[in-house]
Amino acid sequence: MGGTSGRKAQMKTSGLAAYVQTSEMVRAVLARDPGNAFGIWELGQSVRSYLDGVEARDERKEYEGSTMDSKEMLGWGIWPEASYFNHSCNPNVVKKRIARNLVFITTSVVQEGDELCIAYVDCDEIQTTEIDEFAAGEKRRELLRKWWFFGCACSRCSFVGGKMGEE
């Protein structure tokens, strides 16, 4: 028979149970890949750049009114080296997609031994949509808890507008 006996199945399950004893452990296991993956987004500007080179009026008309400024997620990718970057709302590294490459560029002078951090959320976009820095910090922490399962304690979130950020 091709089945597994009840005893063997129970042993396999109990082995897995060692890794998922609490809801936090289950989240940690489930978040391993998505938490270290990067979204691959269509660049709205690329459509506009394409249109600049299109001379045939009919072809140009076909693309006008399309998603020139919107971004559509095309998928996910995992770059193992990139998964080592931790999060900060004051990142010293930004990620850029250039063609099919994901490139990481420092935004300030980095000393030997400094931790290299990227922002997991779009801090600039959140900042422009919120009334003040405190509200923006709350929004950033809310997104990080929802999608990456941690509360941010970076320097920007820990001290906001003279108030300590609460976790």
PDB file of C-alpha atoms in Angstrom:
ATOM      1  CA  MET A   1       0.000   0.000   0.000  1.00  0.00           C
ATOM      2  CA  GLY A   2       1.153   3.519  -0.765  1.00  0.00           C
ATOM      3  CA  GLY A   3      -0.092   5.118   2.479  1.00  0.00           C
ATOM      4  CA  THR A   4       1.695   6.075   5.648  1.00  0.00           C
ATOM      5  CA  SER A   5       0.790   4.305   8.853  1.00  0.00           C
ATOM      6  CA  GLY A   6      -0.790   6.381  11.597  1.00  0.00           C
ATOM      7  CA  ARG A   7       2.296   6.012  13.792  1.00  0.00           C
ATOM      8  CA  LYS A   8       4.688   7.268  11.094  1.00  0.00           C
ATOM      9  CA  ALA A   9       2.397  10.187  10.259  1.00  0.00           C
ATOM     10  CA  GLN A  10       2.200  11.074  13.937  1.00  0.00           C
ATOM     11  CA  MET A  11       6.008  11.045  14.216  1.00  0.00           C
ATOM     12  CA  LYS A  12       6.359  13.297  11.170  1.00  0.00           C
ATOM     13  CA  THR A  13       3.806  15.731  12.558  1.00  0.00           C
ATOM     14  CA  SER A  14       5.381  15.814  16.000  1.00  0.00           C
ATOM     15  CA  GLY A  15       8.745  16.633  14.387  1.00  0.00           C
ATOM     16  CA  LEU A  16       7.171  19.641  12.678  1.00  0.00           C
ATOM     17  CA  ALA A  17       5.466  20.674  15.913  1.00  0.00           C
ATOM     18  CA  ALA A  18       8.871  21.522  17.384  1.00  0.00           C
ATOM     19  CA  TYR A  19       9.114  24.392  14.897  1.00  0.00           C
ATOM     20  CA  VAL A  20       5.579  25.753  15.186  1.00  0.00           C
ATOM     21  CA  GLN A  21       4.725  25.786  18.889  1.00  0.00           C
ATOM     22  CA  THR A  22       3.415  29.360  18.969  1.00  0.00           C
ATOM     23  CA  SER A  23       1.607  31.659  16.551  1.00  0.00           C
ATOM     24  CA  GLU A  24       4.788  33.766  16.347  1.00  0.00           C
ATOM     25  CA  MET A  25       6.759  30.703  15.221  1.00  0.00           C
ATOM     26  CA  VAL A  26       4.132  29.859  12.592  1.00  0.00           C
ATOM     27  CA  ARG A  27       4.326  33.423  11.282  1.00  0.00           C
ATOM     28  CA  ALA A  28       8.111  33.305  11.259  1.00  0.00           C
ATOM     29  CA  VAL A  29       8.132  30.069   9.244  1.00  0.00           C
ATOM     30  CA  LEU A  30       5.486  31.315   6.805  1.00  0.00           C
ATOM     31  CA  ALA A  31       7.187  34.693   6.430  1.00  0.00           C
ATOM     32  CA  ARG A  32      10.629  33.333   5.550  1.00  0.00           C
ATOM     33  CA  ASP A  33      10.259  33.580   1.791  1.00  0.00           C
ATOM     34  CA  PRO A  34       7.772  36.473   1.447  1.00  0.00           C
ATOM     35  CA  GLY A  35       9.673  38.430   4.088  1.00  0.00           C
ATOM     36  CA  ASN A  36      12.862  38.121   2.074  1.00  0.00           C
ATOM     37  CA  ALA A  37      11.328  38.554  -1.373  1.00  0.00           C
ATOM     38  CA  PHE A  38      11.204  41.745  -3.377  1.00  0.00           C
ATOM     39  CA  GLY A  39       8.278  42.810  -5.520  1.00  0.00           C
ATOM     40  CA  ILE A  40       8.996  43.201  -9.212  1.00  0.00           C
ATOM     41  CA  TRP A  41       6.997  46.199 -10.344  1.00  0.00           C
ATOM     42  CA  GLU A  42       6.249  47.569 -13.757  1.00  0.00           C
ATOM     43  CA  LEU A  43       7.711  51.024 -13.984  1.00  0.00           C
ATOM     44  CA  GLY A  44       5.072  53.539 -15.072  1.00  0.00           C
ATOM     45  CA  GLN A  45       7.791  55.790 -16.440  1.00  0.00           C
ATOM     46  CA  SER A  46       8.997  53.044 -18.790  1.00  0.00           C
ATOM     47  CA  VAL A  47       5.752  53.308 -20.772  1.00  0.00           C
ATOM     48  CA  ARG A  48       6.268  57.048 -21.124  1.00  0.00           C
ATOM     49  CA  SER A  49       9.891  56.511 -22.224  1.00  0.00           C
ATOM     50  CA  TYR A  50       8.684  53.979 -24.764  1.00  0.00           C
ATOM     51  CA  LEU A  51       6.142  56.455 -26.123  1.00  0.00           C
ATOM     52  CA  ASP A  52       8.852  59.062 -26.628  1.00  0.00           C
ATOM     53  CA  GLY A  53      10.425  56.731 -29.176  1.00  0.00           C
ATOM     54  CA  VAL A  54       7.197  55.784 -30.936  1.00  0.00           C
ATOM     55  CA  GLU A  55       6.575  57.724 -34.102  1.00  0.00           C
ATOM     56  CA  ALA A  56       3.617  55.849 -35.588  1.00  0.00           C
ATOM     57  CA  ARG A  57       0.499  57.690 -34.433  1.00  0.00           C
ATOM     58  CA  ASP A  58      -1.704  54.556 -34.301  1.00  0.00           C
ATOM     59  CA  GLU A  59       0.756  52.650 -32.130  1.00  0.00           C
ATOM     60  CA  ARG A  60       1.197  55.661 -29.848  1.00  0.00           C
ATOM     61  CA  LYS A  61      -2.583  56.054 -29.489  1.00  0.00           C
ATOM     62  CA  GLU A  62      -2.880  52.417 -28.395  1.00  0.00           C
ATOM     63  CA  TYR A  63      -0.731  53.104 -25.316  1.00  0.00           C
ATOM     64  CA  GLU A  64      -2.040  56.555 -24.380  1.00  0.00           C
ATOM     65  CA  GLY A  65      -4.369  56.448 -21.416  1.00  0.00           C
ATOM     66  CA  SER A  66      -2.791  53.219 -20.195  1.00  0.00           C
ATOM     67  CA  THR A  67      -0.936  52.812 -16.915  1.00  0.00           C
ATOM     68  CA  MET A  68       1.658  55.504 -17.557  1.00  0.00           C
ATOM     69  CA  ASP A  69       1.923  56.607 -13.958  1.00  0.00           C
ATOM     70  CA  SER A  70       0.610  53.531 -12.187  1.00  0.00           C
ATOM     71  CA  LYS A  71       2.723  50.568 -11.225  1.00  0.00           C
ATOM     72  CA  GLU A  72       1.617  46.987 -11.599  1.00  0.00           C
ATOM     73  CA  MET A  73       3.223  44.162  -9.664  1.00  0.00           C
ATOM     74  CA  LEU A  74       4.588  41.585 -12.061  1.00  0.00           C
ATOM     75  CA  GLY A  75       5.787  39.088  -9.488  1.00  0.00           C
ATOM     76  CA  TRP A  76       8.256  38.382  -6.717  1.00  0.00           C
ATOM     77  CA  GLY A  77      11.942  37.629  -6.779  1.00  0.00           C
ATOM     78  CA  ILE A  78      14.352  36.412  -4.148  1.00  0.00           C
ATOM     79  CA  TRP A  79      17.905  37.674  -4.232  1.00  0.00           C
ATOM     80  CA  PRO A  80      19.667  35.817  -1.393  1.00  0.00           C
ATOM     81  CA  GLU A  81      22.298  38.504  -0.810  1.00  0.00           C
ATOM     82  CA  ALA A  82      19.622  41.210  -0.636  1.00  0.00           C
ATOM     83  CA  SER A  83      17.744  39.363   2.095  1.00  0.00           C
ATOM     84  CA  TYR A  84      20.513  40.299   4.551  1.00  0.00           C
ATOM     85  CA  PHE A  85      19.440  43.967   4.593  1.00  0.00           C
ATOM     86  CA  ASN A  86      17.468  44.896   7.685  1.00  0.00           C
ATOM     87  CA  HIS A  87      14.841  47.622   7.771  1.00  0.00           C
ATOM     88  CA  SER A  88      15.174  51.217   8.853  1.00  0.00           C
ATOM     89  CA  CYS A  89      12.843  54.151   8.211  1.00  0.00           C
ATOM     90  CA  ASN A  90      16.109  56.123   7.855  1.00  0.00           C
ATOM     91  CA  PRO A  91      17.823  53.773   5.398  1.00  0.00           C
ATOM     92  CA  ASN A  92      21.413  54.242   4.311  1.00  0.00           C
ATOM     93  CA  VAL A  93      20.835  52.089   1.211  1.00  0.00           C
ATOM     94  CA  VAL A  94      18.163  52.348  -1.492  1.00  0.00           C
ATOM     95  CA  LYS A  95      17.180  49.659  -3.950  1.00  0.00           C
ATOM     96  CA  LYS A  96      16.720  50.435  -7.627  1.00  0.00           C
ATOM     97  CA  ARG A  97      15.668  48.179 -10.441  1.00  0.00           C
ATOM     98  CA  ILE A  98      17.698  48.749 -13.564  1.00  0.00           C
ATOM     99  CA  ALA A  99      16.405  46.548 -16.376  1.00  0.00           C
ATOM    100  CA  ARG A 100      16.505  43.027 -14.906  1.00  0.00           C
ATOM    101  CA  ASN A 101      18.926  43.867 -12.115  1.00  0.00           C
ATOM    102  CA  LEU A 102      18.239  44.897  -8.544  1.00  0.00           C
ATOM    103  CA  VAL A 103      20.913  47.408  -7.541  1.00  0.00           C
ATOM    104  CA  PHE A 104      21.601  48.692  -4.024  1.00  0.00           C
ATOM    105  CA  ILE A 105      23.125  52.154  -3.637  1.00  0.00           C
ATOM    106  CA  THR A 106      24.295  53.829  -0.430  1.00  0.00           C
ATOM    107  CA  THR A 107      22.662  57.187   0.299  1.00  0.00           C
ATOM    108  CA  SER A 108      25.260  58.413   2.773  1.00  0.00           C
ATOM    109  CA  VAL A 109      28.804  57.734   3.883  1.00  0.00           C
ATOM    110  CA  VAL A 110      28.977  54.280   5.445  1.00  0.00           C
ATOM    111  CA  GLN A 111      31.718  53.430   7.898  1.00  0.00           C
ATOM    112  CA  GLU A 112      33.180  49.962   8.299  1.00  0.00           C
ATOM    113  CA  GLY A 113      30.967  48.051  10.715  1.00  0.00           C
ATOM    114  CA  ASP A 114      27.834  50.156  10.052  1.00  0.00           C
ATOM    115  CA  GLU A 115      24.689  48.134   9.438  1.00  0.00           C
ATOM    116  CA  LEU A 116      23.326  48.511   5.916  1.00  0.00           C
ATOM    117  CA  CYS A 117      19.559  49.040   5.962  1.00  0.00           C
ATOM    118  CA  ILE A 118      16.840  49.505   3.376  1.00  0.00           C
ATOM    119  CA  ALA A 119      13.268  50.690   3.916  1.00  0.00           C
ATOM    120  CA  TYR A 120      10.783  47.843   3.552  1.00  0.00           C
ATOM    121  CA  VAL A 121       7.975  50.389   3.080  1.00  0.00           C
ATOM    122  CA  ASP A 122       7.897  53.582   1.011  1.00  0.00           C
ATOM    123  CA  CYS A 123       8.678  56.039   3.807  1.00  0.00           C
ATOM    124  CA  ASP A 124       8.594  59.075   1.500  1.00  0.00           C
ATOM    125  CA  GLU A 125       5.134  58.253   0.152  1.00  0.00           C
ATOM    126  CA  ILE A 126       3.780  57.669   3.666  1.00  0.00           C
ATOM    127  CA  GLN A 127       5.333  60.942   4.838  1.00  0.00           C
ATOM    128  CA  THR A 128       3.551  62.970   2.147  1.00  0.00           C
ATOM    129  CA  THR A 129       0.147  61.384   2.827  1.00  0.00           C
ATOM    130  CA  GLU A 130       0.192  61.780   6.622  1.00  0.00           C
ATOM    131  CA  ILE A 131      -0.398  65.006   8.571  1.00  0.00           C
ATOM    132  CA  ASP A 132       2.703  64.853  10.749  1.00  0.00           C
ATOM    133  CA  GLU A 133       5.764  62.734  11.473  1.00  0.00           C
ATOM    134  CA  PHE A 134       4.062  60.997  14.399  1.00  0.00           C
ATOM    135  CA  ALA A 135       1.115  59.870  12.207  1.00  0.00           C
ATOM    136  CA  ALA A 136       3.548  58.818   9.474  1.00  0.00           C
ATOM    137  CA  GLY A 137       5.497  56.750  12.016  1.00  0.00           C
ATOM    138  CA  GLU A 138       2.296  55.055  13.167  1.00  0.00           C
ATOM    139  CA  LYS A 139       1.430  54.210   9.547  1.00  0.00           C
ATOM    140  CA  ARG A 140       4.924  52.800   8.876  1.00  0.00           C
ATOM    141  CA  ARG A 141       4.808  50.639  12.010  1.00  0.00           C
ATOM    142  CA  GLU A 142       1.290  49.439  11.127  1.00  0.00           C
ATOM    143  CA  LEU A 143       2.443  48.310   7.659  1.00  0.00           C
ATOM    144  CA  LEU A 144       5.557  46.632   9.042  1.00  0.00           C
ATOM    145  CA  ARG A 145       3.526  44.715  11.643  1.00  0.00           C
ATOM    146  CA  LYS A 146       0.976  43.669   9.013  1.00  0.00           C
ATOM    147  CA  TRP A 147       3.362  42.517   6.268  1.00  0.00           C
ATOM    148  CA  TRP A 148       6.697  41.757   7.993  1.00  0.00           C
ATOM    149  CA  PHE A 149       5.419  40.883  11.495  1.00  0.00           C
ATOM    150  CA  PHE A 150       7.608  43.223  13.528  1.00  0.00           C
ATOM    151  CA  GLY A 151       7.312  46.597  15.169  1.00  0.00           C
ATOM    152  CA  CYS A 152       9.907  49.069  13.981  1.00  0.00           C
ATOM    153  CA  ALA A 153      12.259  50.437  16.615  1.00  0.00           C
ATOM    154  CA  CYS A 154      14.607  52.359  14.299  1.00  0.00           C
ATOM    155  CA  SER A 155      15.856  55.797  15.362  1.00  0.00           C
ATOM    156  CA  ARG A 156      13.176  57.566  13.295  1.00  0.00           C
ATOM    157  CA  CYS A 157      10.348  55.566  14.905  1.00  0.00           C
ATOM    158  CA  SER A 158      11.786  55.470  18.429  1.00  0.00           C
ATOM    159  CA  PHE A 159      11.834  59.239  18.821  1.00  0.00           C
ATOM    160  CA  VAL A 160       9.178  61.069  16.835  1.00  0.00           C
ATOM    161  CA  GLY A 161       8.329  64.708  17.430  1.00  0.00           C
ATOM    162  CA  GLY A 162       9.747  64.634  20.949  1.00  0.00           C
ATOM    163  CA  LYS A 163       7.672  61.562  21.844  1.00  0.00           C
ATOM    164  CA  MET A 164       8.898  58.034  22.207  1.00  0.00           C
ATOM    165  CA  GLY A 165       7.312  55.688  19.678  1.00  0.00           C
ATOM    166  CA  GLU A 166       5.356  52.946  21.409  1.00  0.00           C
ATOM    167  CA  GLU A 167       5.595  49.296  20.465  1.00  0.00           C
TER     168      GLU A 167
END
